[in-house]
XYZ file of C-alpha atoms in Angstrom:
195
model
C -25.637 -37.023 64.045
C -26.938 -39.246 66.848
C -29.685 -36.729 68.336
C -31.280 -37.182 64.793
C -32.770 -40.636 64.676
C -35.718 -42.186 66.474
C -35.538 -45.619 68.875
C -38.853 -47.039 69.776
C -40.484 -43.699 69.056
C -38.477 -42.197 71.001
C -36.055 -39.404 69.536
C -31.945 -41.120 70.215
C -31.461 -37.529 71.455
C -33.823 -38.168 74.777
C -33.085 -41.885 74.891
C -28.694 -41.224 74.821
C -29.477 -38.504 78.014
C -31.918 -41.143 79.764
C -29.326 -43.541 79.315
C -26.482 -41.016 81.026
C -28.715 -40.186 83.712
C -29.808 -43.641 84.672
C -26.138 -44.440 84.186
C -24.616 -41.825 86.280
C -27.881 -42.363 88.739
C -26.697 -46.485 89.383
C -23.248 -45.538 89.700
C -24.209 -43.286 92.291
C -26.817 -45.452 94.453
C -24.330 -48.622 93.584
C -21.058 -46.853 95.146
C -22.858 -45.564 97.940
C -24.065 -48.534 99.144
C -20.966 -50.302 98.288
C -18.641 -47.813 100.041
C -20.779 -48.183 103.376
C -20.861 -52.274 103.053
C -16.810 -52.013 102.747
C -16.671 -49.086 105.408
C -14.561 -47.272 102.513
C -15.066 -45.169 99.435
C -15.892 -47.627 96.591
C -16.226 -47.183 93.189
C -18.528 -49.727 91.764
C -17.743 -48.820 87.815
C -15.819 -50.818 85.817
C -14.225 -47.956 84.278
C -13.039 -44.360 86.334
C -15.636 -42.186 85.264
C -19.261 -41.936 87.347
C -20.762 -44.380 85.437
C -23.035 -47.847 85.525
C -24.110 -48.762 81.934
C -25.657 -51.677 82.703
C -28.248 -49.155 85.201
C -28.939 -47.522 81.702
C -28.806 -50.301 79.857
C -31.164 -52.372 82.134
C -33.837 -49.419 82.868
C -34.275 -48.206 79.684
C -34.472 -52.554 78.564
C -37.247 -52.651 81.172
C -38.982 -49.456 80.006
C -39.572 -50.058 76.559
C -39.870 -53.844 76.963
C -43.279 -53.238 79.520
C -45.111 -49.957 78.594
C -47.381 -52.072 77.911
C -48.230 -53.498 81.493
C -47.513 -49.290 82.840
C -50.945 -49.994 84.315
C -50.868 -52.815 86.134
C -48.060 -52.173 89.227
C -48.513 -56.227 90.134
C -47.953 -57.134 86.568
C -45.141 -54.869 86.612
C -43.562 -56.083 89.566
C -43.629 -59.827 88.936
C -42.905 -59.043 84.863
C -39.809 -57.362 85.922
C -38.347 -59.695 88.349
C -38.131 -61.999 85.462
C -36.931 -59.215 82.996
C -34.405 -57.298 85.040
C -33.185 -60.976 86.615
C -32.839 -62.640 83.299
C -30.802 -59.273 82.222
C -28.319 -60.108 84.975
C -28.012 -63.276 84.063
C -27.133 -62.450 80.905
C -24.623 -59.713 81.902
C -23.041 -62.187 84.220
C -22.467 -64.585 81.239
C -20.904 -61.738 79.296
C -19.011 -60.870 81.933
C -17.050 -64.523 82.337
C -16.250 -64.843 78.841
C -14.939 -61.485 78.700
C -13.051 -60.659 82.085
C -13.121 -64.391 83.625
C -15.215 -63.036 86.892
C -18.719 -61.271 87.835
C -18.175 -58.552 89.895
C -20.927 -59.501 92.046
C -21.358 -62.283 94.564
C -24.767 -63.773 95.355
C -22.986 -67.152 96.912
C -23.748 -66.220 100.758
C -27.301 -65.351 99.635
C -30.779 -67.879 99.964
C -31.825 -69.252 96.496
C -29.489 -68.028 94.256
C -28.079 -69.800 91.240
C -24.017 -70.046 90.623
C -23.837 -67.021 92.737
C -24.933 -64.520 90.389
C -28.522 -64.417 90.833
C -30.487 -64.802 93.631
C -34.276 -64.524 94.981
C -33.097 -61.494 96.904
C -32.483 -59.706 93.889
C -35.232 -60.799 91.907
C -37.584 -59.368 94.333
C -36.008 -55.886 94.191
C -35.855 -55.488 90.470
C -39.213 -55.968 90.633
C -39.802 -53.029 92.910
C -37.253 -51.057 91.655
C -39.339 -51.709 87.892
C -42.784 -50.616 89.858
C -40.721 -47.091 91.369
C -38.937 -46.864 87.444
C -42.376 -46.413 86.125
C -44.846 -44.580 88.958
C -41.484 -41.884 89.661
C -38.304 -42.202 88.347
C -38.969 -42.276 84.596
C -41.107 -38.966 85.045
C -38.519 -37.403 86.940
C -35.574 -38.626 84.124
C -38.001 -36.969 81.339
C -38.291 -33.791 83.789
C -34.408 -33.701 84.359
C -33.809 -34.514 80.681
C -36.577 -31.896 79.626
C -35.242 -29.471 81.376
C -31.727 -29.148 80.076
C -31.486 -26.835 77.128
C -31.410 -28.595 73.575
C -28.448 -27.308 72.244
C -26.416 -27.623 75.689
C -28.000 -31.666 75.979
C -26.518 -31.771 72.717
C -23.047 -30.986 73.875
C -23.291 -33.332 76.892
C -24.320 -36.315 75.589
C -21.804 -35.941 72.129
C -18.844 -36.280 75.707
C -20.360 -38.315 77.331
C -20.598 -40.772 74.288
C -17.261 -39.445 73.815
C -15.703 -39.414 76.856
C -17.364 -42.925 78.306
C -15.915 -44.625 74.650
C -12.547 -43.979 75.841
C -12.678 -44.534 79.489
C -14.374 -48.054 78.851
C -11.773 -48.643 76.268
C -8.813 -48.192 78.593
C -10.426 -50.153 80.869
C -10.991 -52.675 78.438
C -7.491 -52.419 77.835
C -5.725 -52.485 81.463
C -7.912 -55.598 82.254
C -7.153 -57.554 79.321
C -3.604 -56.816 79.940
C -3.901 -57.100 84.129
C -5.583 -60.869 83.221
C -2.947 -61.766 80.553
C -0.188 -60.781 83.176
C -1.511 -62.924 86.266
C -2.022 -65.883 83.600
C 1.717 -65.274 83.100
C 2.865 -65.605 86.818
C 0.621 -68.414 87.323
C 1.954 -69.953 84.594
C 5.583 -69.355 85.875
C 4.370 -70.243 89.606
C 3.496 -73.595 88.286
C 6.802 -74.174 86.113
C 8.561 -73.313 89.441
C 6.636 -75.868 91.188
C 7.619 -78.520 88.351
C 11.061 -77.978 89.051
C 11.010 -78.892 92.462
């Protein structure tokens, strides 16, 4: 099963709940702050469920990737700037070649490149990768920690589950929602032609 096997020393069954947590935690901090910025209840997942994978994704990337500079908070900071930005990046790229948009906008922003990264940004990741390693990892492991084996177990076989499916449905109506607008622009412009 997947709570069997170690990742970076770590056993998969701590690193799949870390993942959920900082997951769940992004899409919580992300729709908040979205929701007040619109003035309406936002939810800033791609799929329904309460959940950011690229928050997992991109704290548990920054985690393992600088133990080794733990130490050194100004090392840290600058280290992850560079990490978490070049992550975005990244994601952004993914993100056009697979849904033909970013779902952010950095254009009204000082320094930023294409709109989808920005000085702004790079500065917080690297403060948010300073608070991921003097408080919030500890209190992931505590939360983690503290949840019965056996019950963890059961969470984070639906959440893999249950995440799979919602993303994939997603996946799906997007696709399909994309391929459907290509239509009518495609029929918008033959209707043009005519004229």
């Amino acid at each position: 099963m997947w709570y069997k096997g170690e990742i970076f020393g770590e056993s998969s069954y701590e690193i799949v709940l870390w993942f959920m947590v900082y997951s769940i935690m992004g899409w919580i901090v992300e729709s908040i702050y979205m929701s007040i910025c619109n003035r309406k209840l936002t939810n800033r997942g791609f799929a329904k469920g309460p959940c950011c994978p690229i928050y997992g994704l991109g704290a548990l990337s920054v985690f393992f990737m600088l133990r080794p500079f733990a130490d050194c908070p100004v090392l840290l900071f600058f280290v992850g700037s560079i990490v978490a930005t070049t992550l975005e990046y990244f994601t952004a790229i993914v993100m056009i070649r697979i849904f033909g948009e970013v779902w952010w906008d950095y254009n009204e922003k000082p320094f930023n490149y294409r709109g989808i990264i920005c000085l702004e940004s790079s500065v917080a990741w690297g403060f948010y990768t300073v608070f991921l390693f003097l408080f919030l990892q500890n209190f992931v492991i505590f939360l983690v920690s503290s949840i019965p084996t056996s019950m963890g177990k059961v969470i984070g076989s639906l959440f893999l589950i249950l995440y799979g499916l919602d993303f994939s449905t997603s996946l799906y109506r997007a696709k399909k929602q994309e391929k459907r607008k290509a239509e009518e622009e495609k029929e918008e412009e033959t209707a043009w032609q005519r004229y």
